[in-house]
Amino acid sequence: MGSAAAQSRYDLDRDAFAKVLAGEPAYRVEQVWDGLYRQGRELDQLTNVPKTLRHRLVSILPTALTEVTRTTADDGQTIKWLWDLRDGHRIETVLMHYPDRSTVCVSSQAGCAMACGFCATGQAGFDRHLTAGEIVEQVVRARREAGDRRVSNIVFMGMGEPLANFGPMWSAVHRLHDDLGIGARHLTVSTVGLVPGIKRLTAADLPVNLAVSLHAANDALRNRLVPINRRYPLDQLITACEDYTTVTRRRVSFEWALIADVNDRFSDAEELAEIARPLRAHVNLIPLNATPGYPTEGSSRNRVMRFRDALDEAGVNATVRDTRGSDIDAACGQLRAGHEAKVVLTERAR
Ligand code: SAH
């Protein structure tokens, strides 16, 4: 892990902060910690901390994220950030306001190595893992923007595969839970289906929500849509989901991006129901969002509703999700920060 990235202000735990503040009165650690986490303020705005100390902290503990652009959609209810990391890689974060809640969708990696063909991040490839501080800071910065509309939920559904970056992802989960006060029921880790990662999550110390991006309920189709299925086929994945439910008493949810004539037929709904019903899993349906590298289209509204009704009749709870921010490429699967920038750079280099 790059030491530069590891030094950003939200990467330090309390002990590391105590070391940085050695020689200061003991209460300073709590003061700075409270300012950074509970209040979510900039270090130089911590007016209860002496100015010289503030300046020293700012210089040795930089922010991890520099805003490149901020785009809004859905009447200001969806806000997408493009951030520069300190080593030049780029990631995106999305804040979504709903009548009853506000949700931040965070990235866990710059890019992604899972190579799902329909996903823009997958198309662009993997850059690197994020540190815990880089994940936490996305939430702090979005929360600052949200203001009175308190951020209540966090979903790890931005760029990257969170279970492929388990350690830093889990440190971030703890920081969000312990220090930002977000309950385990309001934290959702979404995975492409990395079975060893699900097992680790099952043994972990906070029962967060687990979302599994299923998209296909037979191995032949899932091998095509989600290549990692070849390594961890459906029977292993389903067993891991059963264990997660048994141990944590949390229901698993299945994400299903409906692709016209690929996985939106009645037979697909029937196959999915066979898997979801015994698990009492909840299914989230979303029409596939268009991405540059994938020719197929999302299902029509009509097909989406029919698919939901078929699940309903088969005794499976399903919700149709709205596609937030699709016109600003902020919707599920459309985050591909840095890719265009890289293309430009390569062309310039020629
Ligand atoms: N790697 C994790 C989390 C990131 S993706 C995972 O796979 O779950 C977040 C969700 O968006 C996943 O369910 C993913 O399958 C879905 N997704 C990816 N591309 C999409 C697209 N083009 N349209 C709709 N959903 C998409």
mmCIF file of N, CA and C in Angstrom, residues 9 11-21 29-34 37-38 175 178-180:
data_model
loop_
_atom_site.group_PDB
_atom_site.id
_atom_site.type_symbol
_atom_site.label_atom_id
_atom_site.label_comp_id
_atom_site.label_asym_id
_atom_site.label_seq_id
_atom_site.Cartn_x
_atom_site.Cartn_y
_atom_site.Cartn_z
ATOM 1 N N ARG A 9 -5.850 11.851 6.565
ATOM 2 C CA ARG A 9 -6.296 12.067 7.955
ATOM 3 C C ARG A 9 -7.274 11.028 8.494
ATOM 4 N N ASP A 11 -7.119 7.904 7.820
ATOM 5 C CA ASP A 11 -6.468 6.597 7.907
ATOM 6 C C ASP A 11 -5.945 6.294 9.304
ATOM 7 N N LEU A 12 -5.802 7.317 10.128
ATOM 8 C CA LEU A 12 -5.227 7.105 11.458
ATOM 9 C C LEU A 12 -6.291 6.626 12.443
ATOM 10 N N ASP A 13 -5.926 5.648 13.250
ATOM 11 C CA ASP A 13 -6.835 5.302 14.338
ATOM 12 C C ASP A 13 -6.473 6.160 15.554
ATOM 13 N N ARG A 14 -7.217 5.974 16.651
ATOM 14 C CA ARG A 14 -7.010 6.840 17.817
ATOM 15 C C ARG A 14 -5.596 6.770 18.358
ATOM 16 N N ASP A 15 -5.025 5.548 18.364
ATOM 17 C CA ASP A 15 -3.664 5.393 18.891
ATOM 18 C C ASP A 15 -2.663 6.168 18.043
ATOM 19 N N ALA A 16 -2.846 6.072 16.728
ATOM 20 C CA ALA A 16 -1.938 6.785 15.833
ATOM 21 C C ALA A 16 -2.099 8.296 16.021
ATOM 22 N N PHE A 17 -3.316 8.713 16.265
ATOM 23 C CA PHE A 17 -3.556 10.136 16.529
ATOM 24 C C PHE A 17 -2.881 10.580 17.819
ATOM 25 N N ALA A 18 -2.945 9.714 18.819
ATOM 26 C CA ALA A 18 -2.315 10.038 20.102
ATOM 27 C C ALA A 18 -0.818 10.243 19.903
ATOM 28 N N LYS A 19 -0.235 9.425 19.008
ATOM 29 C CA LYS A 19 1.210 9.579 18.746
ATOM 30 C C LYS A 19 1.487 10.911 18.078
ATOM 31 N N VAL A 20 0.655 11.261 17.085
ATOM 32 C CA VAL A 20 0.840 12.537 16.385
ATOM 33 C C VAL A 20 0.705 13.703 17.369
ATOM 34 N N LEU A 21 -0.158 13.516 18.365
ATOM 35 C CA LEU A 21 -0.431 14.606 19.308
ATOM 36 C C LEU A 21 0.361 14.463 20.616
ATOM 37 N N VAL A 29 -6.690 14.654 21.781
ATOM 38 C CA VAL A 29 -6.988 13.514 20.901
ATOM 39 C C VAL A 29 -8.500 13.446 20.689
ATOM 40 N N GLU A 30 -9.235 13.512 21.788
ATOM 41 C CA GLU A 30 -10.691 13.435 21.710
ATOM 42 C C GLU A 30 -11.263 14.626 20.938
ATOM 43 N N GLN A 31 -10.665 15.773 21.174
ATOM 44 C CA GLN A 31 -11.137 17.004 20.531
ATOM 45 C C GLN A 31 -10.997 16.920 18.995
ATOM 46 N N VAL A 32 -9.822 16.498 18.565
ATOM 47 C CA VAL A 32 -9.583 16.413 17.114
ATOM 48 C C VAL A 32 -10.429 15.285 16.516
ATOM 49 N N TRP A 33 -10.477 14.169 17.220
ATOM 50 C CA TRP A 33 -11.257 13.015 16.749
ATOM 51 C C TRP A 33 -12.738 13.400 16.581
ATOM 52 N N ASP A 34 -13.265 14.069 17.573
ATOM 53 C CA ASP A 34 -14.658 14.513 17.544
ATOM 54 C C ASP A 34 -14.894 15.491 16.386
ATOM 55 N N TYR A 37 -14.697 13.374 13.067
ATOM 56 C CA TYR A 37 -15.717 12.343 12.844
ATOM 57 C C TYR A 37 -17.132 12.804 13.163
ATOM 58 N N ARG A 38 -17.380 13.142 14.425
ATOM 59 C CA ARG A 38 -18.768 13.476 14.778
ATOM 60 C C ARG A 38 -19.220 14.747 14.058
ATOM 61 N N ARG A 175 -15.196 2.311 11.328
ATOM 62 C CA ARG A 175 -15.122 3.753 11.545
ATOM 63 C C ARG A 175 -16.489 4.390 11.317
ATOM 64 N N ASP A 178 -18.655 2.974 14.395
ATOM 65 C CA ASP A 178 -18.252 3.388 15.745
ATOM 66 C C ASP A 178 -18.184 4.912 15.871
ATOM 67 N N ASP A 179 -17.682 5.580 14.852
ATOM 68 C CA ASP A 179 -17.364 7.004 14.998
ATOM 69 C C ASP A 179 -18.321 7.935 14.260
ATOM 70 N N LEU A 180 -18.942 7.448 13.185
ATOM 71 C CA LEU A 180 -19.940 8.283 12.517
ATOM 72 C C LEU A 180 -21.353 7.902 12.953
#
